[in-house]
């Protein structure tokens, strides 16, 4: 096989090579990201999240002062192999496992970034947590990335976040 | 003058004295070409598109600043019930908006 033939083969198969590359890197990146998320979640587990606006009475609140709106955002994308696979699986209609997992990672990462900001402020609770998101469009108009946003109001409790039911 | 920002409808330990109405801020941003190319490569292998994370974060800070300016013009010292939203304006351009209720609190 001479050099010209080798170059021809590479040119012919490069989309396939990209797909194979995407298959492995996508899996590796997702695994490592999940591991990072789990470590960070353990570090930040002292900050509690609430979707309610107020805490149970027993938690005595201290407003933290001027700016206690905290948010965290992250933009993630799937690799080219899984994008293609998902495009095809629309025909049969099934759960897109890779996309489900991407959304889970995105939301957890957004929460972690929000919690870090709350930690910097010295908060131990985040109230009224809301999620929002955005689909970043690629050049050809297809969704090439998804943004995940989490935001809430960081507050401090006087008893360090312990829940003590009121005895009447 | 600093302004209190919160997405809850009440402020712990403070009382709403005066209601000043809805305030909002928005930004429309297009993507940076350099970041787009970098994101295109990242899109092949998957993972975080850091350029976009930063871009959207900055845009959100900017529209929050505009909302705060709007609130200060009304003489508010707090904005409560803040919500974030996004919409797609044109191909590649995105609008980020934030809105809330401007109030005076004790």
Short mmCIF file of C-alpha atoms in Angstrom, two decimals:
data_model
loop_
_atom_site.label_atom_id
_atom_site.label_comp_id
_atom_site.label_asym_id
_atom_site.label_seq_id
_atom_site.Cartn_x
_atom_site.Cartn_y
_atom_site.Cartn_z
CA UNK A 1 0.00 0.00 0.00
CA UNK A 2 1.56 3.30 -1.00
CA UNK A 3 1.13 6.64 0.67
CA UNK A 4 -1.51 7.87 -1.76
CA UNK A 5 -3.70 4.87 -1.01
CA UNK A 6 -3.30 5.40 2.74
CA UNK A 7 -4.35 9.04 2.41
CA UNK A 8 -7.33 8.00 0.31
CA UNK A 9 -8.45 5.52 2.96
CA UNK A 10 -8.20 8.15 5.70
CA UNK A 11 -10.21 10.62 3.62
CA UNK A 12 -12.86 8.05 2.94
CA UNK A 13 -13.23 6.92 6.52
CA UNK A 14 -12.74 10.14 8.48
CA UNK A 15 -16.41 10.54 9.43
CA UNK A 16 -16.31 7.00 10.77
CA UNK A 17 -13.11 7.77 12.68
CA UNK A 18 -14.79 10.82 14.24
CA UNK A 19 -17.74 8.68 15.27
CA UNK A 20 -15.48 6.12 16.89
CA UNK A 21 -13.55 8.91 18.61
CA UNK A 22 -16.82 10.41 19.83
CA UNK A 23 -18.05 7.07 21.13
CA UNK A 24 -15.03 6.65 23.41
CA UNK A 25 -14.45 10.27 24.45
CA UNK A 26 -18.14 10.80 25.15
CA UNK A 27 -18.27 7.85 27.50
CA UNK A 28 -15.01 8.80 29.20
CA UNK A 29 -16.00 12.46 29.65
CA UNK A 30 -19.40 11.54 31.04
CA UNK A 31 -17.92 9.04 33.51
CA UNK A 32 -15.29 11.45 34.76
CA UNK A 33 -17.84 14.24 35.04
CA UNK A 34 -20.14 12.05 37.13
CA UNK A 35 -17.25 11.19 39.45
CA UNK A 36 -16.39 14.90 39.82
CA UNK A 37 -20.05 15.70 40.53
CA UNK A 38 -20.24 13.07 43.25
CA UNK A 39 -17.09 14.36 44.97
CA UNK A 40 -18.35 17.96 44.83
CA UNK A 41 -21.79 16.98 46.12
CA UNK A 42 -20.20 15.36 49.14
CA UNK A 43 -18.14 18.49 49.85
CA UNK A 44 -21.19 20.73 49.59
CA UNK A 45 -23.71 18.50 51.34
CA UNK A 46 -23.93 20.92 54.31
CA UNK A 47 -25.88 23.37 52.14
CA UNK A 48 -29.53 22.41 51.97
CA UNK A 49 -31.83 23.18 49.08
CA UNK A 50 -35.51 24.07 49.32
CA UNK A 51 -38.03 24.55 46.54
CA UNK A 52 -40.32 26.23 49.06
CA UNK A 53 -40.16 29.94 49.74
CA UNK A 54 -39.92 29.74 53.48
CA UNK A 55 -38.38 27.29 55.87
CA UNK A 56 -40.23 25.47 58.62
CA UNK A 57 -40.68 27.80 61.59
CA UNK A 58 -38.09 26.11 63.72
CA UNK A 59 -35.29 27.20 61.43
CA UNK A 60 -34.60 30.74 62.50
CA UNK A 61 -33.53 32.77 59.51
CA UNK A 62 -30.95 35.43 59.11
CA UNK A 63 -31.14 37.36 55.91
CA UNK A 64 -27.62 37.70 54.66
CA UNK A 65 -27.64 41.25 53.58
CA UNK A 66 -27.64 42.81 50.25
CA UNK A 67 -27.24 40.44 47.39
CA UNK A 68 -28.23 36.87 48.13
CA UNK A 69 -29.53 35.73 44.77
CA UNK A 70 -27.22 32.90 43.69
CA UNK A 71 -27.11 31.04 40.42
CA UNK A 72 -25.07 28.40 38.65
CA UNK A 73 -24.97 27.54 34.99
CA UNK A 74 -23.28 25.01 32.75
CA UNK A 75 -23.43 24.23 29.03
CA UNK A 76 -22.98 20.61 28.00
CA UNK A 77 -23.03 18.78 24.72
CA UNK A 78 -23.20 15.16 23.61
CA UNK A 79 -20.51 13.67 21.43
CA UNK A 80 -21.06 13.26 17.70
CA UNK A 81 -21.69 9.50 17.93
CA UNK A 82 -24.53 9.85 20.42
CA UNK A 83 -26.00 12.84 18.57
CA UNK A 84 -26.27 10.68 15.46
CA UNK A 85 -27.66 7.75 17.43
CA UNK A 86 -30.30 9.98 19.01
CA UNK A 87 -31.26 11.40 15.62
CA UNK A 88 -31.94 7.87 14.39
CA UNK A 89 -33.74 6.66 17.50
CA UNK A 90 -36.42 9.32 16.88
CA UNK A 91 -37.84 6.94 14.30
CA UNK A 92 -38.73 4.28 16.83
CA UNK A 93 -39.36 6.53 19.81
CA UNK A 94 -37.60 5.37 22.92
CA UNK A 95 -35.91 6.90 25.90
CA UNK A 96 -32.72 8.66 24.91
CA UNK A 97 -30.49 7.35 27.66
CA UNK A 98 -27.50 9.50 26.77
CA UNK A 99 -29.66 12.65 26.67
CA UNK A 100 -31.34 11.77 29.96
CA UNK A 101 -27.95 11.34 31.52
CA UNK A 102 -26.73 14.62 30.02
CA UNK A 103 -29.67 16.49 31.57
CA UNK A 104 -29.05 14.85 34.92
CA UNK A 105 -25.37 15.79 34.85
CA UNK A 106 -26.21 19.33 33.75
CA UNK A 107 -28.68 19.94 36.53
CA UNK A 108 -26.44 18.46 39.19
CA UNK A 109 -23.48 20.54 37.97
CA UNK A 110 -25.61 23.71 37.94
CA UNK A 111 -26.65 22.97 41.54
CA UNK A 112 -23.02 22.48 42.55
CA UNK A 113 -21.96 25.81 41.02
CA UNK A 114 -24.88 27.56 42.71
CA UNK A 115 -23.96 25.95 46.05
CA UNK A 116 -20.33 27.10 45.68
CA UNK A 117 -21.50 30.71 45.32
CA UNK A 118 -23.75 30.28 48.35
CA UNK A 119 -20.83 28.83 50.31
CA UNK A 120 -18.68 31.86 49.43
CA UNK A 121 -21.41 34.06 50.90
CA UNK A 122 -21.47 31.98 54.09
CA UNK A 123 -24.96 30.61 53.55
CA UNK A 124 -26.21 27.21 54.66
CA UNK A 125 -29.62 27.13 52.94
CA UNK A 126 -30.85 28.01 49.48
CA UNK A 127 -34.56 28.79 49.23
CA UNK A 128 -36.92 28.70 46.28
CA UNK A 129 -34.59 26.85 43.92
CA UNK A 130 -35.74 27.08 40.31
CA UNK A 131 -34.36 25.53 37.15
CA UNK A 132 -34.23 27.02 33.71
CA UNK A 133 -32.36 26.18 30.59
CA UNK A 134 -31.48 27.08 27.09
CA UNK A 135 -30.64 25.24 23.94
CA UNK A 136 -27.57 26.69 22.23
CA UNK A 137 -28.04 26.43 18.49
CA UNK A 138 -25.27 25.28 16.21
CA UNK A 139 -24.36 26.61 12.79
CA UNK A 140 -26.75 24.34 10.94
CA UNK A 141 -29.55 25.07 13.37
CA UNK A 142 -29.41 21.82 15.29
CA UNK A 143 -29.03 21.85 19.05
CA UNK A 144 -25.33 21.53 19.70
CA UNK A 145 -25.40 22.34 23.36
CA UNK A 146 -27.77 22.60 26.28
CA UNK A 147 -27.47 25.16 29.02
CA UNK A 148 -28.67 24.35 32.52
CA UNK A 149 -29.35 27.09 35.04
CA UNK A 150 -30.24 26.78 38.71
CA UNK A 151 -30.98 29.79 40.90
CA UNK A 152 -32.25 30.51 44.36
CA UNK A 153 -31.98 32.73 47.41
CA UNK A 154 -29.12 31.99 49.79
CA UNK A 155 -29.83 32.44 53.49
CA UNK A 156 -28.21 31.61 56.80
CA UNK A 157 -29.90 29.85 59.70
CA UNK A 158 -29.06 30.59 63.31
CA UNK A 159 -28.91 26.97 64.43
CA UNK A 160 -26.71 25.80 61.57
CA UNK A 161 -29.51 24.25 59.58
CA UNK A 162 -30.74 21.70 62.10
CA UNK A 163 -34.43 21.03 61.84
CA UNK A 164 -36.06 21.20 65.25
CA UNK A 165 -39.81 20.67 65.24
CA UNK A 166 -41.76 23.06 67.41
CA UNK A 167 -43.26 21.43 70.47
CA UNK A 168 -46.59 22.99 71.27
CA UNK B 1 -26.49 52.02 46.57
CA UNK B 2 -26.79 48.31 46.93
CA UNK B 3 -30.04 46.62 46.18
CA UNK B 4 -31.44 43.41 47.66
CA UNK B 5 -32.10 40.73 45.09
CA UNK B 6 -34.13 37.63 45.89
CA UNK B 7 -36.33 35.16 44.06
CA UNK B 8 -38.61 34.57 47.02
CA UNK B 9 -41.75 36.66 47.43
CA UNK B 10 -40.87 37.75 50.95
CA UNK B 11 -37.68 38.81 52.67
CA UNK B 12 -36.93 37.16 55.99
CA UNK B 13 -36.90 39.74 58.77
CA UNK B 14 -38.03 42.60 56.54
CA UNK B 15 -41.35 44.01 55.52
CA UNK B 16 -42.49 45.38 52.16
CA UNK B 17 -43.49 49.02 52.63
CA UNK B 18 -44.12 50.12 49.09
CA UNK B 19 -44.77 48.32 45.84
CA UNK B 20 -43.23 49.94 42.76
CA UNK B 21 -44.13 47.49 40.00
CA UNK B 22 -42.44 45.22 37.53
CA UNK B 23 -38.85 45.82 36.49
CA UNK B 24 -36.97 43.96 33.81
CA UNK B 25 -33.70 43.73 31.96
CA UNK B 26 -32.71 41.91 28.83
CA UNK B 27 -29.73 41.23 26.58
CA UNK B 28 -29.52 39.78 23.11
CA UNK B 29 -26.21 38.17 22.39
CA UNK B 30 -24.77 36.42 19.40
CA UNK B 31 -22.05 33.89 19.66
CA UNK B 32 -18.43 34.76 19.25
CA UNK B 33 -16.96 33.21 16.10
CA UNK B 34 -13.82 31.98 17.85
CA UNK B 35 -15.86 30.44 20.62
CA UNK B 36 -18.16 28.88 18.05
CA UNK B 37 -15.29 27.10 16.36
CA UNK B 38 -13.92 25.88 19.68
CA UNK B 39 -17.42 24.71 20.65
CA UNK B 40 -17.71 22.92 17.31
CA UNK B 41 -14.65 20.84 18.10
CA UNK B 42 -15.87 20.19 21.62
CA UNK B 43 -19.15 19.10 20.12
CA UNK B 44 -17.46 16.17 18.42
CA UNK B 45 -16.09 14.67 21.59
CA UNK B 46 -18.79 15.84 24.01
CA UNK B 47 -18.37 17.58 27.35
CA UNK B 48 -18.71 21.11 28.66
CA UNK B 49 -18.79 24.02 26.21
CA UNK B 50 -16.99 26.46 28.50
CA UNK B 51 -17.20 29.35 26.05
CA UNK B 52 -20.97 29.21 26.09
CA UNK B 53 -21.15 28.74 29.85
CA UNK B 54 -19.16 31.96 30.29
CA UNK B 55 -21.03 33.81 27.55
CA UNK B 56 -24.44 33.04 28.98
CA UNK B 57 -23.23 33.75 32.52
CA UNK B 58 -21.91 37.18 31.50
CA UNK B 59 -25.08 37.97 29.56
CA UNK B 60 -27.19 37.07 32.57
CA UNK B 61 -25.10 39.33 34.81
CA UNK B 62 -25.56 42.15 32.32
CA UNK B 63 -29.34 41.85 32.14
CA UNK B 64 -29.50 41.64 35.94
CA UNK B 65 -27.51 44.90 36.07
CA UNK B 66 -30.04 46.50 33.70
CA UNK B 67 -32.92 45.34 35.87
CA UNK B 68 -31.18 46.76 38.94
CA UNK B 69 -30.69 50.09 37.14
CA UNK B 70 -34.39 50.09 36.27
CA UNK B 71 -35.31 49.42 39.90
CA UNK B 72 -33.00 52.14 41.21
CA UNK B 73 -34.58 54.64 38.85
CA UNK B 74 -37.91 53.89 40.56
CA UNK B 75 -36.31 54.37 43.96
CA UNK B 76 -36.51 50.74 45.07
CA UNK B 77 -34.16 49.17 47.58
CA UNK B 78 -35.08 45.56 46.77
CA UNK B 79 -36.25 43.42 43.87
CA UNK B 80 -38.24 40.37 44.91
CA UNK B 81 -39.65 37.38 43.02
CA UNK B 82 -36.94 37.44 40.37
CA UNK B 83 -37.30 35.05 37.41
CA UNK B 84 -34.89 34.24 34.60
CA UNK B 85 -35.96 33.34 31.10
CA UNK B 86 -34.52 32.78 27.64
CA UNK B 87 -35.81 32.99 24.13
CA UNK B 88 -34.26 32.48 20.75
CA UNK B 89 -34.47 35.61 18.58
CA UNK B 90 -32.71 34.71 15.34
CA UNK B 91 -30.41 31.97 14.22
CA UNK B 92 -27.51 31.98 16.62
CA UNK B 93 -28.75 34.96 18.64
CA UNK B 94 -30.36 34.47 22.02
CA UNK B 95 -32.26 36.76 24.32
CA UNK B 96 -31.82 36.42 28.04
CA UNK B 97 -34.23 38.28 30.26
CA UNK B 98 -34.81 38.72 33.94
CA UNK B 99 -37.78 40.28 35.66
CA UNK B 100 -38.95 40.94 39.17
CA UNK B 101 -40.99 43.20 41.43
CA UNK B 102 -39.37 46.41 42.64
CA UNK B 103 -40.26 47.22 46.23
CA UNK B 104 -39.19 49.35 49.14
CA UNK B 105 -38.52 47.28 52.26
CA UNK B 106 -37.92 48.31 55.84
#
